[in-house]
Short mmCIF file of C-alpha atoms in Angstrom, two decimals:
data_model
loop_
_atom_site.label_atom_id
_atom_site.label_comp_id
_atom_site.label_asym_id
_atom_site.label_seq_id
_atom_site.Cartn_x
_atom_site.Cartn_y
_atom_site.Cartn_z
CA UNK A 1 66.93 29.96 30.98
CA UNK A 2 66.86 26.42 32.61
CA UNK A 3 64.30 24.77 33.77
CA UNK A 4 65.08 25.67 37.39
CA UNK A 5 64.46 28.92 36.40
CA UNK A 6 60.83 28.76 34.91
CA UNK A 7 57.56 30.29 36.63
CA UNK A 8 54.80 28.39 37.29
CA UNK A 9 51.38 29.59 35.81
CA UNK A 10 48.52 29.75 37.57
CA UNK A 11 45.50 27.00 37.01
CA UNK A 12 44.22 27.09 33.42
CA UNK A 13 40.50 27.55 33.23
CA UNK A 14 39.09 24.67 30.86
CA UNK A 15 36.41 25.77 28.90
CA UNK A 16 32.81 24.44 30.22
CA UNK A 17 30.75 22.25 28.54
CA UNK A 18 27.04 23.58 27.98
CA UNK A 19 24.64 20.56 29.18
CA UNK A 20 21.92 19.53 27.15
CA UNK A 21 18.70 22.23 27.33
CA UNK A 22 15.92 19.56 26.35
CA UNK A 23 12.91 20.40 27.63
CA UNK A 24 10.39 18.31 29.62
CA UNK A 25 7.79 16.71 27.13
CA UNK A 26 4.34 17.62 27.50
CA UNK A 27 2.17 15.96 29.89
CA UNK A 28 -0.21 13.64 27.58
CA UNK A 29 -3.81 14.76 27.41
CA UNK A 30 -6.45 12.43 25.71
CA UNK A 31 -10.08 13.66 24.88
CA UNK A 32 -12.58 10.85 25.74
CA UNK A 33 -15.48 11.03 23.51
CA UNK A 34 -18.62 9.56 24.55
CA UNK A 35 -20.82 7.41 22.42
CA UNK A 36 -24.58 7.69 22.39
CA UNK A 37 -25.95 3.96 23.53
CA UNK A 38 -27.56 2.25 26.02
CA UNK A 39 -25.10 2.05 28.38
CA UNK A 40 -25.86 3.50 31.73
CA UNK A 41 -24.64 7.05 32.97
CA UNK A 42 -23.34 5.17 36.27
CA UNK A 43 -21.30 2.62 33.60
CA UNK A 44 -20.24 5.26 31.62
CA UNK A 45 -18.93 7.45 34.54
CA UNK A 46 -17.12 4.15 35.86
CA UNK A 47 -15.56 3.17 32.76
CA UNK A 48 -14.48 7.15 32.37
CA UNK A 49 -12.83 6.82 35.58
CA UNK A 50 -10.71 3.60 35.13
CA UNK A 51 -9.51 4.73 31.63
CA UNK A 52 -8.70 8.26 33.35
CA UNK A 53 -6.82 6.39 36.01
CA UNK A 54 -4.81 3.98 33.30
CA UNK A 55 -3.57 6.66 31.13
CA UNK A 56 -2.78 8.60 34.37
CA UNK A 57 -0.45 5.88 35.77
CA UNK A 58 1.03 5.30 32.16
CA UNK A 59 1.88 8.75 32.01
CA UNK A 60 3.55 9.09 34.91
CA UNK A 61 5.63 5.83 34.58
CA UNK A 62 6.45 7.56 31.06
CA UNK A 63 7.72 10.82 32.60
CA UNK A 64 9.62 9.24 35.30
CA UNK A 65 11.40 6.95 32.93
CA UNK A 66 11.98 10.15 30.83
CA UNK A 67 13.07 12.39 33.40
CA UNK A 68 15.47 9.50 34.42
CA UNK A 69 17.23 8.95 31.09
CA UNK A 70 17.39 12.68 30.72
CA UNK A 71 19.11 13.76 33.83
CA UNK A 72 21.47 10.95 33.48
CA UNK A 73 22.14 12.13 30.08
CA UNK A 74 22.42 15.84 31.19
CA UNK A 75 25.07 14.60 33.87
CA UNK A 76 27.39 13.26 31.57
CA UNK A 77 28.22 16.72 30.56
CA UNK A 78 29.41 17.89 33.73
CA UNK A 79 33.24 19.07 33.66
CA UNK A 80 34.65 16.68 34.91
CA UNK A 81 32.63 13.78 35.78
CA UNK A 82 31.23 13.42 32.16
CA UNK A 83 30.62 9.91 30.49
CA UNK A 84 28.63 8.00 28.40
CA UNK A 85 29.11 4.77 30.27
CA UNK A 86 26.42 3.91 32.66
CA UNK A 87 29.68 1.66 34.95
CA UNK A 88 31.36 4.01 36.41
CA UNK A 89 34.88 2.90 36.55
CA UNK A 90 36.35 4.21 40.07
CA UNK A 91 39.64 3.24 39.74
CA UNK A 92 42.34 2.41 37.19
CA UNK A 93 42.11 -1.35 35.71
CA UNK A 94 44.92 -3.33 36.63
CA UNK A 95 47.73 -4.21 34.26
CA UNK A 96 47.59 -7.90 32.89
CA UNK A 97 50.86 -8.88 31.30
CA UNK A 98 53.12 -5.33 31.51
CA UNK A 99 54.77 -4.99 34.72
CA UNK A 100 54.77 -0.92 35.08
CA UNK A 101 52.74 1.41 32.83
CA UNK A 102 53.72 2.31 29.20
CA UNK A 103 52.77 5.31 27.36
CA UNK A 104 52.28 5.94 23.71
CA UNK A 105 51.96 9.43 22.32
CA UNK A 106 51.23 9.82 18.91
CA UNK A 107 50.92 12.92 16.75
CA UNK A 108 48.77 13.45 13.79
CA UNK A 109 50.35 16.35 12.16
CA UNK A 110 47.55 19.10 11.30
CA UNK A 111 44.60 17.08 12.57
CA UNK A 112 42.04 19.76 12.53
CA UNK A 113 38.93 18.95 15.45
CA UNK A 114 36.53 17.26 13.39
CA UNK A 115 38.14 15.78 11.10
CA UNK A 116 37.14 12.33 12.15
CA UNK A 117 34.15 13.10 11.04
CA UNK A 118 34.95 13.37 7.28
CA UNK A 119 35.00 9.74 7.01
CA UNK A 120 34.45 6.76 8.57
CA UNK A 121 37.36 6.24 10.94
CA UNK A 122 36.32 2.89 13.06
CA UNK A 123 39.67 2.44 14.80
CA UNK A 124 40.14 6.06 16.11
CA UNK A 125 36.28 5.97 17.14
CA UNK A 126 37.25 2.56 19.06
CA UNK A 127 39.75 4.18 21.53
CA UNK A 128 37.13 7.36 21.61
CA UNK A 129 34.30 4.56 22.66
CA UNK A 130 36.65 2.84 24.94
CA UNK A 131 38.52 5.93 26.07
CA UNK A 132 38.61 9.47 27.19
CA UNK A 133 38.19 12.45 24.46
CA UNK A 134 38.32 16.30 24.99
CA UNK A 135 34.92 16.60 23.65
CA UNK A 136 35.51 19.99 21.68
CA UNK A 137 39.20 19.43 20.78
CA UNK A 138 42.61 19.95 22.27
CA UNK A 139 43.95 23.62 22.49
CA UNK A 140 47.31 24.62 21.22
CA UNK A 141 49.75 26.77 22.34
CA UNK A 142 50.40 30.22 20.40
CA UNK A 143 52.23 30.29 17.62
CA UNK A 144 49.49 27.63 16.72
CA UNK A 145 53.06 26.32 14.43
CA UNK A 146 54.58 22.71 14.24
CA UNK A 147 57.64 22.95 16.53
CA UNK A 148 56.31 25.09 19.11
CA UNK A 149 53.67 23.03 19.95
CA UNK A 150 55.09 19.40 19.48
CA UNK A 151 57.66 20.82 21.83
CA UNK A 152 55.19 22.38 24.17
CA UNK A 153 53.44 18.80 24.32
CA UNK A 154 56.49 17.28 25.79
CA UNK A 155 57.53 19.73 28.10
CA UNK A 156 54.51 21.24 29.44
CA UNK A 157 55.96 24.92 28.73
CA UNK A 158 54.79 27.84 26.85
CA UNK A 159 57.11 28.40 23.88
CA UNK A 160 58.73 31.58 25.63
CA UNK A 161 59.55 29.03 28.32
CA UNK A 162 60.97 26.19 26.09
CA UNK A 163 62.51 28.83 23.59
CA UNK A 164 60.88 27.12 20.56
CA UNK A 165 59.20 30.17 19.56
CA UNK A 166 58.66 29.59 15.82
CA UNK A 167 59.39 27.14 13.01
CA UNK A 168 62.52 29.40 11.87
CA UNK A 169 63.79 32.19 14.14
CA UNK A 170 66.89 34.37 15.00
CA UNK A 171 68.99 34.49 18.33
CA UNK A 172 69.28 38.41 18.51
CA UNK A 173 72.44 37.96 20.79
CA UNK A 174 74.34 35.63 18.25
CA UNK A 175 72.82 36.09 15.03
CA UNK A 176 72.44 32.45 15.00
CA UNK A 177 69.41 31.40 12.62
CA UNK A 178 67.03 28.19 14.30
CA UNK A 179 65.92 26.00 11.71
CA UNK A 180 63.75 22.97 11.61
CA UNK A 181 67.09 20.72 11.27
CA UNK A 182 68.77 22.46 14.34
CA UNK A 183 69.57 19.99 17.19
CA UNK A 184 72.08 21.63 19.05
CA UNK A 185 71.03 21.75 22.71
CA UNK A 186 71.27 25.49 23.35
CA UNK A 187 68.19 26.19 21.31
CA UNK A 188 66.06 23.60 23.37
CA UNK A 189 65.35 24.42 27.00
CA UNK A 190 63.09 22.88 29.17
CA UNK A 191 63.06 19.22 29.86
CA UNK A 192 61.15 16.93 27.55
CA UNK A 193 59.76 13.63 28.42
CA UNK A 194 62.19 11.58 26.89
CA UNK A 195 64.92 13.35 29.15
CA UNK A 196 62.36 13.22 32.35
CA UNK A 197 62.45 9.23 31.91
CA UNK A 198 65.83 8.79 31.28
CA UNK A 199 66.58 10.88 34.35
CA UNK A 200 65.13 8.36 36.42
CA UNK A 201 66.80 5.64 34.82
CA UNK A 202 63.95 4.17 32.64
CA UNK A 203 64.03 3.53 28.99
CA UNK A 204 62.22 6.04 26.34
CA UNK A 205 62.22 5.47 22.49
CA UNK A 206 61.17 7.85 20.00
CA UNK A 207 60.20 7.33 16.39
CA UNK A 208 60.53 11.30 15.34
CA UNK A 209 59.36 14.08 17.43
CA UNK A 210 60.69 17.46 16.92
CA UNK A 211 63.52 17.80 19.61
CA UNK A 212 64.03 14.16 20.03
CA UNK A 213 67.77 14.18 18.19
CA UNK A 214 68.75 16.61 20.73
CA UNK A 215 71.24 15.31 23.38
CA UNK A 216 70.17 16.60 26.75
CA UNK A 217 70.48 15.78 30.10
CA UNK A 218 70.42 11.56 30.44
CA UNK A 219 69.23 11.21 26.84
CA UNK A 220 71.65 10.88 23.78
CA UNK A 221 69.39 9.94 21.26
CA UNK A 222 70.52 5.89 21.74
CA UNK A 223 70.93 3.95 18.69
CA UNK A 224 67.71 1.90 18.19
CA UNK A 225 65.34 3.69 20.21
CA UNK A 226 65.71 7.24 18.32
CA UNK A 227 65.08 7.60 15.22
CA UNK A 228 66.53 10.62 13.07
CA UNK A 229 63.80 12.37 11.32
CA UNK A 230 63.50 11.18 7.44
CA UNK A 231 60.14 11.92 6.25
CA UNK A 232 60.07 9.15 3.73
CA UNK A 233 59.96 6.40 6.26
CA UNK A 234 56.39 4.37 5.37
CA UNK A 235 54.13 4.81 8.29
CA UNK A 236 53.46 1.48 7.96
CA UNK A 237 56.98 0.94 9.31
CA UNK A 238 57.15 3.17 11.66
CA UNK A 239 54.47 1.37 13.26
CA UNK A 240 55.77 -1.86 12.90
CA UNK A 241 59.10 -0.55 14.51
CA UNK A 242 56.69 0.60 17.83
CA UNK A 243 55.83 -2.85 17.89
CA UNK A 244 58.50 -4.65 17.91
CA UNK A 245 59.81 -2.41 20.85
CA UNK A 246 56.86 -5.01 22.75
CA UNK A 247 58.57 -7.98 21.69
CA UNK A 248 61.29 -7.00 23.99
CA UNK A 249 61.90 -8.56 27.51
CA UNK A 250 59.24 -7.30 29.70
CA UNK A 251 61.86 -5.42 31.82
CA UNK A 252 63.52 -3.82 28.66
CA UNK A 253 60.08 -2.39 26.97
CA UNK A 254 60.58 1.82 27.02
CA UNK A 255 58.01 2.96 29.59
CA UNK A 256 57.64 6.06 27.11
CA UNK A 257 57.38 6.22 23.21
CA UNK A 258 56.39 8.73 20.89
CA UNK A 259 55.18 8.00 17.15
CA UNK A 260 54.49 10.94 14.72
CA UNK A 261 52.83 11.08 11.54
CA UNK A 262 53.17 14.02 8.77
CA UNK A 263 49.48 13.67 7.85
CA UNK A 264 46.53 15.47 7.31
CA UNK A 265 49.21 18.62 7.48
CA UNK A 266 50.58 17.88 4.58
CA UNK A 267 47.93 17.95 2.85
CA UNK A 268 45.96 20.54 4.34
CA UNK A 269 48.58 22.96 3.20
CA UNK A 270 48.58 22.26 -0.41
CA UNK A 271 44.74 21.83 -0.50
CA UNK A 272 43.14 23.38 2.81
CA UNK A 273 40.97 21.75 5.21
CA UNK A 274 37.92 20.86 2.74
CA UNK A 275 39.38 18.99 0.17
CA UNK A 276 39.09 15.24 -1.03
CA UNK A 277 42.60 14.95 -0.36
CA UNK A 278 42.11 15.51 3.49
CA UNK A 279 39.46 12.60 3.58
CA UNK A 280 42.10 10.06 2.21
CA UNK A 281 44.68 11.16 4.81
CA UNK A 282 42.49 10.78 7.55
CA UNK A 283 41.17 7.82 6.48
CA UNK A 284 44.92 6.26 6.19
CA UNK A 285 45.93 7.88 9.83
CA UNK A 286 43.07 5.64 10.64
CA UNK A 287 44.31 2.49 9.18
CA UNK A 288 47.50 3.11 11.06
CA UNK A 289 45.83 3.25 14.37
CA UNK A 290 44.18 0.17 13.69
CA UNK A 291 47.32 -1.73 12.52
CA UNK A 292 48.63 -0.72 15.75
CA UNK A 293 45.93 -1.86 17.86
CA UNK A 294 45.81 -5.12 16.09
CA UNK A 295 49.74 -5.05 16.74
CA UNK A 296 48.78 -4.87 20.25
CA UNK A 297 46.33 -7.01 20.79
CA UNK A 298 48.48 -9.82 19.02
CA UNK A 299 50.80 -9.65 21.82
CA UNK A 300 48.40 -9.05 24.63
CA UNK A 301 49.02 -5.76 25.81
CA UNK A 302 46.54 -3.32 24.24
CA UNK A 303 44.63 -2.87 27.41
CA UNK A 304 47.47 -2.57 29.12
CA UNK A 305 49.52 0.44 27.16
CA UNK A 306 48.34 3.96 27.44
CA UNK A 307 47.45 5.40 23.79
CA UNK A 308 47.69 8.99 23.78
CA UNK A 309 46.64 10.05 20.59
CA UNK A 310 46.83 14.11 19.62
CA UNK A 311 47.47 16.56 17.13
CA UNK A 312 49.77 19.92 17.21
CA UNK A 313 47.28 22.18 15.61
CA UNK A 314 44.24 22.63 13.15
CA UNK A 315 43.83 23.97 9.74
CA UNK A 316 42.26 26.75 7.97
CA UNK A 317 41.56 27.53 4.23
CA UNK A 318 43.37 30.73 2.51
CA UNK A 319 43.28 32.31 -0.72
CA UNK A 320 44.76 35.08 -3.07
CA UNK A 321 41.71 37.52 -1.91
CA UNK A 322 42.72 37.33 1.61
CA UNK A 323 45.85 38.77 1.28
CA UNK A 324 47.55 41.98 3.16
CA UNK A 325 50.93 43.57 1.93
CA UNK A 326 53.17 45.44 3.64
CA UNK A 327 54.32 47.37 0.70
CA UNK A 328 50.79 49.15 1.16
CA UNK A 329 51.93 50.78 4.31
CA UNK A 330 54.87 52.89 2.42
CA UNK A 331 52.56 55.91 2.66
CA UNK A 332 52.83 55.65 6.63
CA UNK A 333 55.74 53.55 6.82
CA UNK A 334 58.13 51.43 5.03
CA UNK A 335 58.70 47.75 6.46
CA UNK A 336 61.80 46.54 4.83
CA UNK A 337 62.45 42.86 4.07
CA UNK A 338 65.11 42.59 6.66
CA UNK A 339 62.93 43.81 9.22
CA UNK A 340 60.73 40.64 8.94
CA UNK A 341 61.29 37.46 10.62
CA UNK A 342 58.11 35.52 9.65
CA UNK A 343 54.97 37.01 7.64
CA UNK A 344 52.20 34.87 8.15
CA UNK A 345 50.40 33.70 9.92
CA UNK A 346 52.46 34.90 12.40
CA UNK A 347 53.88 38.06 11.85
CA UNK A 348 57.17 39.38 13.46
CA UNK A 349 59.19 42.20 13.02
CA UNK A 350 62.48 43.24 14.70
CA UNK A 351 63.81 46.85 13.79
CA UNK A 352 67.27 47.74 13.54
CA UNK A 353 68.89 49.41 16.52
CA UNK A 354 67.77 53.10 16.41
CA UNK A 355 64.67 52.50 15.36
CA UNK A 356 61.90 52.18 18.02
CA UNK A 357 59.96 49.78 17.75
CA UNK A 358 56.50 51.86 19.45
CA UNK A 359 57.01 54.05 16.85
CA UNK A 360 56.95 51.34 14.41
CA UNK A 361 53.87 50.07 15.58
CA UNK A 362 52.24 53.31 15.97
CA UNK A 363 52.52 54.05 12.38
CA UNK A 364 51.62 50.63 11.17
CA UNK A 365 48.39 50.74 13.13
CA UNK A 366 47.45 54.33 11.63
CA UNK A 367 48.16 52.86 8.39
CA UNK A 368 45.91 49.54 9.18
CA UNK A 369 43.04 51.54 10.37
CA UNK A 370 43.07 54.03 7.75
CA UNK A 371 40.64 52.45 5.30
CA UNK A 372 43.14 52.94 2.94
CA UNK A 373 45.07 49.80 2.99
CA UNK A 374 43.27 46.79 1.08
CA UNK A 375 42.11 44.18 4.38
CA UNK A 376 43.85 46.79 6.50
CA UNK A 377 41.76 45.95 9.83
CA UNK A 378 42.31 41.93 9.35
CA UNK A 379 45.62 42.34 10.40
CA UNK A 380 46.59 44.30 14.31
CA UNK A 381 50.16 45.10 15.37
CA UNK A 382 51.50 44.55 18.98
CA UNK A 383 54.60 45.28 21.08
CA UNK A 384 54.99 41.53 22.13
CA UNK A 385 54.83 43.07 25.88
CA UNK A 386 51.18 44.37 25.11
CA UNK A 387 49.98 40.99 23.29
CA UNK A 388 46.91 39.27 25.27
CA UNK A 389 48.68 37.86 28.41
CA UNK A 390 46.33 34.54 27.41
CA UNK A 391 48.81 33.97 24.55
CA UNK A 392 51.95 33.92 26.57
CA UNK A 393 54.34 35.19 24.13
CA UNK A 394 56.36 37.77 25.65
CA UNK A 395 59.18 36.68 28.04
CA UNK A 396 61.75 35.70 25.75
CA UNK A 397 64.22 37.60 23.51
CA UNK A 398 64.33 35.16 20.23
CA UNK A 399 60.70 36.37 20.24
CA UNK A 400 61.13 39.82 18.04
CA UNK A 401 59.41 43.10 19.41
CA UNK A 402 56.61 43.71 16.61
CA UNK A 403 54.20 40.59 16.56
CA UNK A 404 51.02 41.01 14.35
CA UNK A 405 48.16 38.80 14.79
CA UNK A 406 46.18 38.22 11.78
CA UNK A 407 42.84 37.40 10.65
CA UNK A 408 41.68 33.96 10.03
CA UNK A 409 42.28 32.64 6.78
CA UNK A 410 43.85 35.97 5.78
CA UNK A 411 48.19 35.98 4.73
CA UNK A 412 50.47 38.84 5.20
CA UNK A 413 53.06 39.18 2.10
CA UNK A 414 55.63 41.95 1.18
CA UNK A 415 54.63 42.90 -2.46
CA UNK A 416 51.76 42.09 -4.49
CA UNK A 417 52.47 39.89 -7.00
CA UNK A 418 50.18 37.38 -10.25
CA UNK A 419 50.95 34.50 -8.17
CA UNK A 420 47.60 32.29 -7.48
CA UNK A 421 47.41 30.19 -4.24
CA UNK A 422 44.74 28.75 -2.29
CA UNK A 423 45.63 25.98 0.19
CA UNK A 424 45.54 25.59 4.05
CA UNK A 425 47.64 27.36 7.06
CA UNK A 426 48.15 27.55 10.61
CA UNK A 427 50.02 29.43 12.83
CA UNK A 428 47.00 32.14 14.16
CA UNK A 429 45.36 33.14 17.23
CA UNK A 430 44.80 29.58 19.12
CA UNK A 431 41.50 31.44 20.27
CA UNK A 432 40.49 30.25 16.53
CA UNK A 433 38.18 27.26 16.61
CA UNK A 434 39.74 25.98 13.56
CA UNK A 435 43.21 25.93 15.12
CA UNK A 436 41.88 23.02 17.69
CA UNK A 437 43.10 19.58 17.38
CA UNK A 438 42.07 16.04 19.03
CA UNK A 439 43.22 15.11 22.33
CA UNK A 440 42.20 10.99 22.63
CA UNK A 441 43.14 8.64 25.56
CA UNK A 442 42.96 4.78 25.87
CA UNK A 443 44.37 2.82 28.24
CA UNK A 444 44.24 1.46 32.04
CA UNK A 445 43.60 5.13 33.83
CA UNK A 446 41.25 6.44 31.97
CA UNK A 447 37.29 5.82 31.97
CA UNK A 448 35.92 4.21 29.06
CA UNK A 449 33.34 6.73 26.94
CA UNK A 450 34.59 9.57 29.18
CA UNK A 451 34.26 13.61 27.71
CA UNK A 452 36.45 16.41 29.18
CA UNK A 453 36.11 20.00 28.24
CA UNK A 454 38.76 21.19 26.21
CA UNK A 455 42.11 22.24 27.41
CA UNK A 456 45.96 23.32 26.71
CA UNK A 457 48.31 20.94 25.27
CA UNK A 458 50.64 21.94 28.06
CA UNK A 459 48.77 20.43 30.40
CA UNK A 460 49.92 16.66 28.94
CA UNK A 461 53.60 16.99 30.18
CA UNK A 462 52.07 16.30 33.94
CA UNK A 463 49.24 13.74 32.79
CA UNK A 464 52.23 11.77 31.43
CA UNK A 465 54.52 12.18 34.26
CA UNK A 466 51.60 11.16 36.38
CA UNK A 467 50.68 7.78 35.01
CA UNK A 468 54.20 6.92 34.73
CA UNK A 469 54.51 7.68 38.21
CA UNK A 470 58.28 10.08 38.06
CA UNK A 471 58.64 13.12 38.98
CA UNK A 472 58.46 15.63 36.31
CA UNK A 473 60.41 19.08 35.76
CA UNK A 474 58.94 22.65 36.71
CA UNK A 475 56.40 23.56 34.02
CA UNK A 476 53.22 25.62 32.87
CA UNK A 477 50.90 23.22 33.27
CA UNK A 478 48.75 22.90 36.37
CA UNK A 479 49.96 20.11 38.97
CA UNK A 480 46.40 19.19 39.57
CA UNK A 481 45.47 18.52 36.52
CA UNK A 482 46.30 15.01 35.72
CA UNK A 483 43.64 13.92 39.06
CA UNK A 484 40.86 15.67 36.86
CA UNK A 485 41.16 13.30 33.82
CA UNK A 486 42.75 10.14 34.86
CA UNK A 487 41.51 7.39 37.13
CA UNK A 488 43.42 6.90 40.52
CA UNK A 489 45.34 3.46 41.18
CA UNK A 490 43.70 1.06 43.09
#
C-alpha cells in the first residue's frame, strides 16, 4: 500500500467547546428609608425622585458594562473564532528576518494534557498567551502509543494506513518483526513531512522522531541534518543544535525541523501521572522551551519561526489490583502465549490457521461476562472489523484479527504472579481524556491568545504543509482544517 492508494476520510468533527453560562446579575434594588424630620413632604418627594433617578442611571450603566464584558467573554469560546485578545488579527504577521516560513515541530513524549498546571511553566505559558492552543488538549490516534502517534503527526495518516500499527508487531506474510529500531522503508508507509519538504527541493532537519532515519523518496537522512536516535543526548544539546541551524545563511536554514524529548513519558511509566517526578520533568521541559526561545530571540527570529509544541499521548496510573489474567479464561478457552502479540493496554491476538477468530472472540466474551473472571467486565474483545469505526483500526493485515479494549488504568497479563508494581501506562482508547496531550502553536500565522476546540493529530500534517505553502501527500486529515486555525497571508 502506498500513498496513492490511501482513501481520504471524511471531515472530523472537533469537540465543541461549551460557552460560559453565567447569569445576568440581579437588578440592584435600594430600600429608601424615610426619616422623621422637619423636611416638607414635597421636598422629601423631590429628594426621593432624584435619588431613584440617579440610582437607576448608575444601575443601567453598570448593567450595560457588564453585558458588554459578558458577551465579549462568551463569544471568545465560539468554536473557530475563539480568542482572548481584544485586538483581532485578520492576517498573518509579516516576516521580519527570514525570507520564508519555518516550522519547528517539538514533541514532549507523554505530556498529558493538564501537566502544564502542575508547576509554573512560564515559557510554555508564553507560547500559549501569544499563540493558539487546543483548549482541552490534542486527541491522539488509536492505539495511543508512541510510534503510531508520532508517525501519524508527520504523515496525517491513521496507523492502519501508515503501517506503524503498534510499537512492536509482526508482518503476517513474512513473519518479520517490527521493533522501534526497525528502519527498513517497507514498514513505513505514507509520506512524512521531511520527505514532503525534500520532494519540493527544500531542506528539512530532524533531531529525533520515529521514522526520520528511514530513507524515503528524496529524503536520505542527510548528515548533520538528521540525528540518529540516542536517548543519552542531553536535552540542552538537542536545543542548541536546532539553534545552530539558524546561524546558517538564511537561504540554507531548514524550513521544517523536528525536536524530540523523551520526558515526561519516561517518568510517567515509572511512577504514574501524579508523582512529584512528573512535576520536575514538566518544569525541565519548560526550561528547555525557555532555552529555545531565548536562543531564537538572540538571533532575532523568534517571532518569525512557527513553533508547534505537541505531545503524542497522555498517561494514566496503573496498579496491581487492576489486573486481568488470560489464564483465568481457561475454563472457557485457553489463550496460549504465542497467540498474543501484545497484552496491554492494547490486547492483540492472532490465532493460528485453522482456529476461527470469531469463535475465539465468542468464547472470550462468554468468559469475561460470566462474572467469574476477576475484572472480566474491564476487557472487551472484538474482531478488528467490528471495532468502533472512530478508531480507524482495521484496514491493515499487520493488525491482528482480535483486538481487546482494556478499561482505563487496567492491565492484561497472561499469568498471576507475586510481582508488585504501580506506575503509569498509555495505549488505551483515545476517547479517554487521560490519553489527551497538548497542542500549542506560536508564530506569524497563529492568532495571539486564541483557544480552539480539540482535534485529532492527523490534522497537523495539512497544517504544516499549508504554512510552508507546499503540496502535501494524500492523508486522513481534513483539507479545510488549516483555514480554521491559521491566519491567511496578507
